[in-house]
XYZ file of C-alpha atoms in Angstrom:
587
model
C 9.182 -11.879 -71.294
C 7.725 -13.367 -73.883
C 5.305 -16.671 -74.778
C 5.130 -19.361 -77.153
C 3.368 -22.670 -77.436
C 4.764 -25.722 -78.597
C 3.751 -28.861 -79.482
C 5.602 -32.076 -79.570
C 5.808 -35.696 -80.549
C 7.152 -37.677 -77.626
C 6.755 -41.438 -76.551
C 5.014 -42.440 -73.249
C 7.495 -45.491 -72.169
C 6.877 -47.739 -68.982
C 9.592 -50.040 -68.382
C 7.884 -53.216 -67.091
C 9.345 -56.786 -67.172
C 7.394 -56.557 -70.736
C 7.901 -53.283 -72.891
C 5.275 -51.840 -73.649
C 4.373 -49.268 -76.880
C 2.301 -46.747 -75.777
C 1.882 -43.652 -77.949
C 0.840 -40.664 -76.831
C 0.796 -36.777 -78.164
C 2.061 -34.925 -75.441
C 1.645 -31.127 -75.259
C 4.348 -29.123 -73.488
C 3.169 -26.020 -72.982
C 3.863 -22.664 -70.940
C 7.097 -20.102 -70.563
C 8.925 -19.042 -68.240
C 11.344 -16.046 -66.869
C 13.832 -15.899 -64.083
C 13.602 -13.862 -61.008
C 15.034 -14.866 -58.368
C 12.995 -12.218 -56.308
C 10.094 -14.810 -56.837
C 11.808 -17.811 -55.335
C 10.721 -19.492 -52.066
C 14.218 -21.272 -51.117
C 14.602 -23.247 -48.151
C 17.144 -25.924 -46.768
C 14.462 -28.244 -47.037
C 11.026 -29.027 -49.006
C 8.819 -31.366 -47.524
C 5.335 -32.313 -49.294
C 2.792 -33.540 -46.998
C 2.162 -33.078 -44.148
C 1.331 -36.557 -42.239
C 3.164 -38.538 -40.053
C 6.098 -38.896 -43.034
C 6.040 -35.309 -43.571
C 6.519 -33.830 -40.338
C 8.454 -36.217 -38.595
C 10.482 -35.555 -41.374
C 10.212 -31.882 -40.710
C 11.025 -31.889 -37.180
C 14.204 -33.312 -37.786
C 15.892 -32.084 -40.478
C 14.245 -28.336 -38.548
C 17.681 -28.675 -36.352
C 19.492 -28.424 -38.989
C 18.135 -25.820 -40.908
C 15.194 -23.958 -42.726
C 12.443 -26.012 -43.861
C 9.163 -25.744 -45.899
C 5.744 -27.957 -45.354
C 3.460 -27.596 -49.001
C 0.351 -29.157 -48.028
C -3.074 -28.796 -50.191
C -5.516 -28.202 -47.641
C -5.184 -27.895 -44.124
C -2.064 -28.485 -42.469
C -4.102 -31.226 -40.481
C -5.467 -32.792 -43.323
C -3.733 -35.939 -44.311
C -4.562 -39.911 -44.073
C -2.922 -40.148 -41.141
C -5.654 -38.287 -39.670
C -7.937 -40.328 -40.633
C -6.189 -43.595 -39.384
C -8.030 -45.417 -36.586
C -6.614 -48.788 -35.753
C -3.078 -47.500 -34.699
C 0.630 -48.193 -34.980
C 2.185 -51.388 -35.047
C 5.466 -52.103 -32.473
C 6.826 -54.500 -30.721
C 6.467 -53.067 -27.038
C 6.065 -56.470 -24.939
C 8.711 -59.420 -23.637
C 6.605 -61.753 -25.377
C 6.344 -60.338 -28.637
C 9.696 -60.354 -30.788
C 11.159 -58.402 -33.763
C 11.502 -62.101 -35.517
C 7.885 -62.506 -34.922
C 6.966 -59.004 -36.398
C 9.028 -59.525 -39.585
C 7.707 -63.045 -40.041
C 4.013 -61.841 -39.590
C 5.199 -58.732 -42.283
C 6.404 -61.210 -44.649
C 3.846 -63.321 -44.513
C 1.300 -61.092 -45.217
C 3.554 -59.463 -48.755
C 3.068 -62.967 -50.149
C 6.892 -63.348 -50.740
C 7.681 -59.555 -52.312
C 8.573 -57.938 -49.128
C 12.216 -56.405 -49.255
C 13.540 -58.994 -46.199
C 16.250 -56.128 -45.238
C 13.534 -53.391 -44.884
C 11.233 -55.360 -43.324
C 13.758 -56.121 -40.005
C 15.310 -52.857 -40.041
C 11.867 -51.005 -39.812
C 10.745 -53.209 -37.443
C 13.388 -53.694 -35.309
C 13.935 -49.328 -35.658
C 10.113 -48.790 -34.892
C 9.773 -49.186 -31.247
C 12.417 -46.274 -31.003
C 10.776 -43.993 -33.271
C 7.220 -44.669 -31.481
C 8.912 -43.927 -28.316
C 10.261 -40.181 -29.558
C 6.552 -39.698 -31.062
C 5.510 -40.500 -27.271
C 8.164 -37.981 -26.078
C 6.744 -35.333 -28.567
C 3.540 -35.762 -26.762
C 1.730 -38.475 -28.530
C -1.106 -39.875 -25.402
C -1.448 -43.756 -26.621
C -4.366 -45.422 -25.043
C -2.968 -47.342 -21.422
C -3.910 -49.829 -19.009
C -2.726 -49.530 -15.894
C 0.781 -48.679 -15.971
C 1.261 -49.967 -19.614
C 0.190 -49.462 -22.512
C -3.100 -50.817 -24.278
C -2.004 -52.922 -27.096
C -4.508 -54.904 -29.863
C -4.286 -57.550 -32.331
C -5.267 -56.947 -35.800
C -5.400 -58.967 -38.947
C -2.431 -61.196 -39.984
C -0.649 -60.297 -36.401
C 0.460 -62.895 -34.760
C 0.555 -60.823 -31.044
C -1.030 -57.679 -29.524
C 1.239 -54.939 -30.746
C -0.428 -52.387 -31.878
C -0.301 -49.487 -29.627
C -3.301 -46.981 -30.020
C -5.207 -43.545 -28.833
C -8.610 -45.302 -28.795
C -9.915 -45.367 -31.891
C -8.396 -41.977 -33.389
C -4.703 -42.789 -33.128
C -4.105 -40.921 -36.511
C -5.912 -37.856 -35.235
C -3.980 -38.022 -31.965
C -0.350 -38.285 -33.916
C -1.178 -35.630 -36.258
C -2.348 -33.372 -33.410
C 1.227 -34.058 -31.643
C 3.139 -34.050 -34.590
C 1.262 -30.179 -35.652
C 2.087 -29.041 -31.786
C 5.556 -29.629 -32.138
C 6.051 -28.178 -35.717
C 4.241 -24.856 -34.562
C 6.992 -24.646 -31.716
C 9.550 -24.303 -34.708
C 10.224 -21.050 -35.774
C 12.221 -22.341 -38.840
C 9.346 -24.147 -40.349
C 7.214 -22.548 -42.266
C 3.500 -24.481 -43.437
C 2.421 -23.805 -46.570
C -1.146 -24.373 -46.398
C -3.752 -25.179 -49.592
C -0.170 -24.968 -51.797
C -0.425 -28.246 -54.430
C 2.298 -29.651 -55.836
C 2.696 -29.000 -59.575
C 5.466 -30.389 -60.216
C 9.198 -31.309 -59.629
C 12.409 -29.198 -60.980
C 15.134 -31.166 -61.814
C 18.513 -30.926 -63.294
C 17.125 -32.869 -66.198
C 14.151 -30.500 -66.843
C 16.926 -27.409 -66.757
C 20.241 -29.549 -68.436
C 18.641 -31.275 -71.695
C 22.274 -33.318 -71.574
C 20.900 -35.412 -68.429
C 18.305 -37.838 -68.392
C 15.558 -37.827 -66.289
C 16.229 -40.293 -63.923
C 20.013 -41.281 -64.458
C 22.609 -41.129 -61.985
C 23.439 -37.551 -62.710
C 20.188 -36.056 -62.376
C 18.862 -34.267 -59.050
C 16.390 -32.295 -57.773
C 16.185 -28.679 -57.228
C 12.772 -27.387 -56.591
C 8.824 -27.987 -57.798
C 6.385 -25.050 -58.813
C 3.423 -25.542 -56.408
C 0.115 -23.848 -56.820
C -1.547 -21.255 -54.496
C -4.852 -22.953 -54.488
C -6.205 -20.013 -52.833
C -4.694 -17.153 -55.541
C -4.222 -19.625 -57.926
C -1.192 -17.990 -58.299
C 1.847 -20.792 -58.882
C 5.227 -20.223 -56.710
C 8.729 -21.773 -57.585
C 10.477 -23.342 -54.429
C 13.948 -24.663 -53.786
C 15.750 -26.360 -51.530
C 18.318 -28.718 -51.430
C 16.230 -31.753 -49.991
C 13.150 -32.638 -51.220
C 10.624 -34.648 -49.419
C 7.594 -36.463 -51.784
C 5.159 -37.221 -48.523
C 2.025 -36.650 -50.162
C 0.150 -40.163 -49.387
C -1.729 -42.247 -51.656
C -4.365 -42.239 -54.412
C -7.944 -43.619 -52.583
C -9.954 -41.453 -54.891
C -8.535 -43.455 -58.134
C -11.666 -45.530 -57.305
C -15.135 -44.942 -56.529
C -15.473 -46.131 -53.211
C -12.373 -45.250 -51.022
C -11.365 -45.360 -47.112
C -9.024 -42.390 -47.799
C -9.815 -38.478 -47.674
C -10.368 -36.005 -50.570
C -6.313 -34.960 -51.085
C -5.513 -38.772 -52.145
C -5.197 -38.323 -55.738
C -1.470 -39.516 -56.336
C -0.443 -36.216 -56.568
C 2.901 -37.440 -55.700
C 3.204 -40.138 -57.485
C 1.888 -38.839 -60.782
C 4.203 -35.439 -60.034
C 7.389 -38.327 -59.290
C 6.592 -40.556 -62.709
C 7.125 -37.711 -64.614
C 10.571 -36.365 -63.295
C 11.564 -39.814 -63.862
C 11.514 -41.671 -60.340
C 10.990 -45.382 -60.288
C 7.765 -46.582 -60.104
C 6.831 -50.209 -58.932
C 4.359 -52.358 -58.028
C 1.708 -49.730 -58.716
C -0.654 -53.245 -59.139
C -0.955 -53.972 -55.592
C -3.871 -51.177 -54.973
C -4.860 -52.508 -50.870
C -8.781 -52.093 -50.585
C -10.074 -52.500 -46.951
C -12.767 -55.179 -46.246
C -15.178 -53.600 -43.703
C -16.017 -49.619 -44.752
C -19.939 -49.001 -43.619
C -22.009 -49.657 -45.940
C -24.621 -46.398 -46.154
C -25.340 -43.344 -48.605
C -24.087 -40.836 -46.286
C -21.540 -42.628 -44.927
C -19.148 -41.450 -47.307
C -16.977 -44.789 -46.790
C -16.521 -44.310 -43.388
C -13.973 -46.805 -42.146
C -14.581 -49.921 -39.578
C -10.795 -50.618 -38.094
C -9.938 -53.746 -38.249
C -9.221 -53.533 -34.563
C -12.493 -54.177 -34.380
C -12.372 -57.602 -35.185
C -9.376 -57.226 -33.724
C -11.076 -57.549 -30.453
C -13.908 -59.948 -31.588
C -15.985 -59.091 -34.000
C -17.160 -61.958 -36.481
C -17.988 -61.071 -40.404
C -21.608 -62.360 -41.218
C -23.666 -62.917 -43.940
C -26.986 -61.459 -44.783
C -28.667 -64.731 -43.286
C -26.139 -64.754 -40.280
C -24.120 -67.342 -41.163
C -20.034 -66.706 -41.020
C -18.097 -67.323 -43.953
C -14.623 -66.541 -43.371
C -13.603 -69.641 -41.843
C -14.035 -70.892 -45.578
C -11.274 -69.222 -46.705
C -8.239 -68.667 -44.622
C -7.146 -70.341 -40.781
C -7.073 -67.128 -38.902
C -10.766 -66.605 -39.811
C -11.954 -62.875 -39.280
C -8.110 -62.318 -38.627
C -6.754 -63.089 -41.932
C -4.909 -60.609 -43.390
C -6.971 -57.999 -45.594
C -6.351 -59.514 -48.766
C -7.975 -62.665 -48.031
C -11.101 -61.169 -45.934
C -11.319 -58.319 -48.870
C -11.777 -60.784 -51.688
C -13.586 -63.164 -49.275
C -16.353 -60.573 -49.115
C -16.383 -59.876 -52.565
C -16.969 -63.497 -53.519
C -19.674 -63.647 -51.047
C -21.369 -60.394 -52.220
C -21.589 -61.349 -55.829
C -22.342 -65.127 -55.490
C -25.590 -63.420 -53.284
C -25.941 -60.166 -54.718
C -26.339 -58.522 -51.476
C -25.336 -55.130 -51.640
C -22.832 -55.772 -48.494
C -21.953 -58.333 -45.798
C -22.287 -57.469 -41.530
C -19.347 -57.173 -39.135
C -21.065 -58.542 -35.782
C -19.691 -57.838 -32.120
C -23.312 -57.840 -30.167
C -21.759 -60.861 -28.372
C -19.510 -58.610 -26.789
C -20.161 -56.764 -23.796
C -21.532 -53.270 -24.564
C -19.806 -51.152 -22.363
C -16.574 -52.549 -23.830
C -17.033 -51.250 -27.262
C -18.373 -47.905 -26.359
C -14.664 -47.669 -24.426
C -12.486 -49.023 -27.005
C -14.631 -47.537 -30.055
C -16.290 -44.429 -28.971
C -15.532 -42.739 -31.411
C -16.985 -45.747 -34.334
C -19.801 -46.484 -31.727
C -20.988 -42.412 -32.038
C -20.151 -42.640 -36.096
C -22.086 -45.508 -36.177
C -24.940 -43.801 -34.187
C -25.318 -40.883 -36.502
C -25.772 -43.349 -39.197
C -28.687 -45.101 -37.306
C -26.775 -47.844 -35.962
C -26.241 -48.932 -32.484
C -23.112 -51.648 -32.957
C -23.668 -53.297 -29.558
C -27.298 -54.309 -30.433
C -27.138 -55.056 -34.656
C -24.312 -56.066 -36.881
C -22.913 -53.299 -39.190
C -23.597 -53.290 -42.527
C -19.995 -53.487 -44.306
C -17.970 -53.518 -47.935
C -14.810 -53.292 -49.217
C -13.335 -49.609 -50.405
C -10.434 -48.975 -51.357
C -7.515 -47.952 -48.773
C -3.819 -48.196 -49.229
C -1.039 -48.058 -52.183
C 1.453 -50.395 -51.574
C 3.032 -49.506 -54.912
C 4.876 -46.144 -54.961
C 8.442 -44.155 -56.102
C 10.550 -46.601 -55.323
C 13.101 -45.679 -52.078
C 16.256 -47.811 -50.595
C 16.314 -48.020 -47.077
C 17.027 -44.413 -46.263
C 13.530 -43.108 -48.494
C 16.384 -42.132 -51.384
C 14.861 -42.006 -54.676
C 16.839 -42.588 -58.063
C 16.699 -38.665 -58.332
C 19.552 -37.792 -56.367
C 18.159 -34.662 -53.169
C 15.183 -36.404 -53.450
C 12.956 -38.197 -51.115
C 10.034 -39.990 -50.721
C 8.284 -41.014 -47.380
C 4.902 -42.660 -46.348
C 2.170 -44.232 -48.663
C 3.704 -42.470 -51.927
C 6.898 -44.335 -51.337
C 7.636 -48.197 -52.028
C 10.470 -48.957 -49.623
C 9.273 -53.337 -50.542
C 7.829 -53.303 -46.601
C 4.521 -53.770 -48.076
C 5.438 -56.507 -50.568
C 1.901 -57.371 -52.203
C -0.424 -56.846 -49.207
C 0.276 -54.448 -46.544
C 0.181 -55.562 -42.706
C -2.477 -54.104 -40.994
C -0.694 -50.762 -39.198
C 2.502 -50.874 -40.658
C 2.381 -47.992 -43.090
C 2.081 -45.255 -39.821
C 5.524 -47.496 -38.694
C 7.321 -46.977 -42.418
C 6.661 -43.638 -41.992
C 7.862 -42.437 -38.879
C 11.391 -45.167 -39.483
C 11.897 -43.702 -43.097
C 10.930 -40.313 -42.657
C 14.021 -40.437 -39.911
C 16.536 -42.336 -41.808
C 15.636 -40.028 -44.393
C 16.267 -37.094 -42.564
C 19.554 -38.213 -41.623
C 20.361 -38.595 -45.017
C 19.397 -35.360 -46.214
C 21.458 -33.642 -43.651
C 24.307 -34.822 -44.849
C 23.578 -33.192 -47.901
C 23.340 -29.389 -46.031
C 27.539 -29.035 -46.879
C 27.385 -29.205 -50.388
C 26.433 -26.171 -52.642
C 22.493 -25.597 -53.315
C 21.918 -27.063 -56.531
C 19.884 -23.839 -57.946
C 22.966 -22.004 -57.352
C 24.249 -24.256 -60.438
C 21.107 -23.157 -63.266
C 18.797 -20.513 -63.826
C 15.180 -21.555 -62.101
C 12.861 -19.963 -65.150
C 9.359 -19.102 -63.503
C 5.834 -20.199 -64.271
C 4.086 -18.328 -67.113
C 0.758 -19.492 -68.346
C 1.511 -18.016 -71.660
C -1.905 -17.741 -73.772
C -3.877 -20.470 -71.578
C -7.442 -18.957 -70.517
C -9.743 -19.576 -67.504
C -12.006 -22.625 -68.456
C -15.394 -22.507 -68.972
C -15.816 -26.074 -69.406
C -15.588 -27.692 -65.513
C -17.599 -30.229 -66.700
C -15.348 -31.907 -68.519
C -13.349 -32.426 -64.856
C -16.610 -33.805 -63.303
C -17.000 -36.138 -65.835
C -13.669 -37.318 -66.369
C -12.842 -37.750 -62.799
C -15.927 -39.772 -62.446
C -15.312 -41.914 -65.446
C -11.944 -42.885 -64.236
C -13.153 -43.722 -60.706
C -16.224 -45.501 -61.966
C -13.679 -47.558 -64.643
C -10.872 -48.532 -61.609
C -13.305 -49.793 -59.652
C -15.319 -51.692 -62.010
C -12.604 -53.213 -64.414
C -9.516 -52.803 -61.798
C -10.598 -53.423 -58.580
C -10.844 -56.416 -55.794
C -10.980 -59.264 -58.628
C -10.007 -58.512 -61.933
C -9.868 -60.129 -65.416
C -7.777 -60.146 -68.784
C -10.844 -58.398 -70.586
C -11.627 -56.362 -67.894
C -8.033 -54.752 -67.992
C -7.861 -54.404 -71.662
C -11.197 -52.432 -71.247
C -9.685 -50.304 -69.101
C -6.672 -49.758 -70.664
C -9.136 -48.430 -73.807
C -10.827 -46.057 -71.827
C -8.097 -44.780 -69.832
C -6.089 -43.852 -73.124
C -9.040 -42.296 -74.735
C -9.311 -39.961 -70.869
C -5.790 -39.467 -70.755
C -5.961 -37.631 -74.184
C -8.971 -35.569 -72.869
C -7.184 -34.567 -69.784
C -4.287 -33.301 -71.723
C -6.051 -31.263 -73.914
C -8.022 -29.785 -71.038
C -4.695 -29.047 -69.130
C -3.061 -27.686 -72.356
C -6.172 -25.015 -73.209
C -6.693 -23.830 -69.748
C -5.007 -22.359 -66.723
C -4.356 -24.901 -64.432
C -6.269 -25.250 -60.710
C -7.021 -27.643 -58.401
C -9.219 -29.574 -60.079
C -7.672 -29.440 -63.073
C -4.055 -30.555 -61.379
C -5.776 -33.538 -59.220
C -7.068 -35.308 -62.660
C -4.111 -34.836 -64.152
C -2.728 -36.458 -61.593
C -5.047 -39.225 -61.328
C -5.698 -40.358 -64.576
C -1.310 -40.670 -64.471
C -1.887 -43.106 -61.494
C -4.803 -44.962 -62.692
C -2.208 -45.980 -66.276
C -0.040 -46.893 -64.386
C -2.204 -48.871 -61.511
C -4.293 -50.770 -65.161
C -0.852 -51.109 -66.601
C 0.869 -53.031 -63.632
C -2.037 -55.270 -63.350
C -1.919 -56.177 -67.197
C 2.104 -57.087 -67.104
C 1.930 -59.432 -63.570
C 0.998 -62.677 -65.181
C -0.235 -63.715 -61.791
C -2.697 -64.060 -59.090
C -0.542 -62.371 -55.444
C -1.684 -60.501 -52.426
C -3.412 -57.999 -53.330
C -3.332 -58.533 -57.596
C -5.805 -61.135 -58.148
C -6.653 -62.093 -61.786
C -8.983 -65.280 -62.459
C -7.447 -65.024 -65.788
C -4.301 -66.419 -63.804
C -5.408 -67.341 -60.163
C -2.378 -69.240 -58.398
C 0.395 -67.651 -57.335
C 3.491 -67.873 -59.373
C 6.842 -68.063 -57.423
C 9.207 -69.435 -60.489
C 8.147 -66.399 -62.707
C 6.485 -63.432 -60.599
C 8.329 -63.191 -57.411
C 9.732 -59.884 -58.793
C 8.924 -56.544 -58.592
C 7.655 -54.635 -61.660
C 8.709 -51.542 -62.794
C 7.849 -47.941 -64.698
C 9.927 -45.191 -65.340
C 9.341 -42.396 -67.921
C 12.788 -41.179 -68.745
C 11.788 -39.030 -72.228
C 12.734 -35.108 -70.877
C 9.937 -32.746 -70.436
C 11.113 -29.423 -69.597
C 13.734 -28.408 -71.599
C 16.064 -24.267 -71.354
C 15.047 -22.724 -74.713
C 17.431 -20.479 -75.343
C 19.321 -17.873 -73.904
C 16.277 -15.803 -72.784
C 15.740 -18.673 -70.682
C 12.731 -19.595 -71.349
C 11.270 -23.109 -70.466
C 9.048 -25.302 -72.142
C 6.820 -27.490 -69.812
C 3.818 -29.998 -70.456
């Protein structure tokens, strides 16, 4: 085995309604060998492990082997984290029609119409199997406890107090741990994806003719980095929360996924519409702890500092209007102000009801010094959800034929340009199982590694860094720059400023990546200063103000022009057979 460094010219494209002409030097670096004795090959290769990712798993387990990568725990996902619940139509007088109408209101006229009724009218089925797997939803008598949240137009949303996510993922990790042919592969990180195109140089990423085979994945614990197979691949790896400085979502959100998908050459669209949730508590230590929107869901009233409500200002539905409307609301009010944050109110309500519906908010809130039934909660927006993604048709099949993609990572056009509250648990569990079906089907045909060579990871001449400072920095730049310049509101200048910066850290990031061994921390700004370009660069092309884009550069909504969805791909190959010692290059 041998190693070898090499640098070349290539161009960064994103395909966008509007080309763009971004230049970058990127650095392909590292060699590999074959072995097979190193390969981790299973039927299946699922990444994530959240509601997308194991319902996934469970399913496709009847069929044969699979794999869970997952970066930290096997527990640890957004889905834990997710309070409110799952939306369903479970009641006589609630409807499908009514769901999808609610749905498409809400994605300001870019929801995908066909995914919208087919995951809604498939959901109630799906919610019902996650019951039989031993999910315990909240009931009231005989029936189950259902709330209203923002932008639904009935009770529907079926919940395990207020720790539904924790209560799913718990079932969800039972029932995979019954499974002797599923194997979790704990604090592993996605490096990234094999595909024929990175092994063929004849194919282009992307095209009809390309498919996936595999994706190196780091040990975080040995930092040693592992080649798997498999002849389905699952991208289930949520969203990208910590793209921005103040964020709903846990420490693993940094678009791994997506960033890992971009560059094999999956579809990317709508990567604009960046969902930031209006009422996170407002406190140092808080660490953006989230405040469902059950909550006013059940009667709370948003307040300002001098107690006066606001919301009735700017949409019918009041507190109820969808997030966002109440999101930006708040922001207005905040800056016209300059009060650091705005109070969610539900003293009116009777106390002993919110310590049953939200015990486990009321005890958060506690902790924090605040006792909800007596004194309003101090609230802002942070950010929360990705409606943009790798872009899926209604089975969670990418343009990279064996692969999938499931969850918040995905853009399936449920979302459109604002995402119903507690839909995205629903488009997980109804695409992670038409999914599955799909990638059974694909069990018969010969494994596609069987076709090439896999070369190995080989970190060549790369050394460990003694410069972790530059991560620190960096990640804090970019996080500090998204939410400043691309965040609730933004502006023509603002975007151009970011755009700037974000070339100047992309640049950094590269060189750090190409000097150094890769870790963890090294992998997760790669990854996120990816997803922030293309987050500042979907923003710049929609011409528009929709959902959840809003520029007061262009502030009405634009049907004739906009009603489309944008899109990036990056189809310029990246890993490329050298020769006949089989060696690889890779950036």
């Amino acid at each position: 085995m041998f190693s070898v460094f090499i640098r070349v010219h290539r161009w960064f494209h994103l395909f966008f309604s509007t080309p763009l002409d971004w230049h970058y030097l990127i650095e392909i670096k590292g060699v590999m060998a074959y072995n097979a004795d190193m390969d981790i090959s299973r039927d299946f290769i699922v990444v994530g492990s959240g509601i997308a990712g194991l319902t996934f798993a469970l399913k496709v387990a009847e069929f044969g082997s699979v794999a869970v990568i997952t970066k930290d725990a096997p527990d640890e996902s957004a889905t834990k984290y997710a309070q409110g619940g799952i939306a369903s139509v479970m009641t006589e007088d609630d409807s499908f029609d009514l769901h999808v109408q609610d749905t498409l209101e809400a994605g300001r006229n870019l929801c995908r119409e066909d995914v919208v009724r087919i995951i809604c009218k498939e959901g109630p089925a799906c919610v019902r199997e996650l019951i039989e797997l031993g999910a315990a939803f909240t009931t009231q008598g005989n029936q189950y406890h259902l709330t209203q949240e923002g932008g639904h137009s009935k009770r529907r949303i079926l919940h395990a107090e207020d720790l539904t996510g924790l209560e799913i993922e718990r079932a969800l990790i039972q029932a995979v741990n019954q499974k002797d042919n599923i194997d979790l592969f704990a604090h592993h990180m996605l490096v990234d994806l094999i595909t024929k195109a990175r092994l063929d140089d004849s194919v282009v990423p992307g095209s009809s003719e390309d498919e996936a085979v595999g994706a190196y994945v780091l040990d975080v614990q040995t930092n040693e980095v592992k080649t798997f197979l498999g002849k389905s691949i699952l991208l289930a790896s949520g969203g990208a929360g910590k793209a921005y400085l103040y964020t709903s979502n846990p420490d693993i959100a940094t678009g791994d996924g997506i960033a890992a998908a971009y560059r094999a050459g999956v579809r990317i669209a709508n990567m604009e519409f960046f969902q930031f949730h209006p009422t996170c508590l407002y406190h140092p230590q808080a660490k953006s702890f989230l405040i469902s929107e059950a909550v006013r869901g059940e009667g709370g009233v948003l307040r300002l500092k001098n107690g006066d409500t606001f919301m009735e200002k700017y949409h019918a539905q009041g507190c109820l209007a969808p997030r966002d409307t109440v999101a930006r609301a708040i922001d207005f009010e905040m800056k016209k102000s300059g009060d650091d944050c705005v109070f969610l109110d539900v003293t009116h309500l009777e106390g002993y009801r919110i310590r049953e519906r939200f015990p486990n908010i009321y005890k958060k809130c506690l902790n924090f010094g605040f006792d909800m039934t007596s004194e309003p909660l101090p609230v802002v927006p942070a950010a929360h959800y990705m409606c943009g993604g790798a872009v899926v048709d209604l089975n969670g099949q990418t343009n990279v034929r064996r692969l999938f993609a499931s969850g918040e990572v995905c853009y399936s056009g449920l979302h459109g340009a604002n995402r119903l509250a507690s839909n995205s648990l629903l488009e997980g569990l109804v695409l992670s199982h038409r999914a599955a079906a799909k990638a059974m089907g694909l069990l018969k045909e010969t494994a596609p590694w069987e076709k090439f060579s896999v070369p190995h990871w080989d970190s060549g001449g790369a050394v460990d860094s003694d410069e972790s400072v530059v991560i620190s920095h960096n990640w804090d730049e970019i996080r500090r720059l998204m939410w400043n310049y691309v965040g609730i509101v933004r502006s023509n200048k603002r975007l151009e400023r970011a755009e700037r910066r974000i070339k100047l850290l992309y640049e950094e990031v590269r060189e750090f990546y190409w000097d150094f061994l890769i870790t963890k921390d090294s992998l997760e700004l790669r990854n996120l200063v990816i997803t922030a370009q293309l987050i500042i660069q979907g923003a710049m092309n929609r011409k528009e103000s929709r959902g959840l884009h809003y520029n007061i550069d262009y502030p009405e909504q634009d049907d004739a022009l906009w009603a489309k969805e944008l899109f990036a791909q990056d189809v310029q190959p990246r890993l490329l057979i050298a020769n006949k010692s089989e060696t690889i290059r890779h950036e």
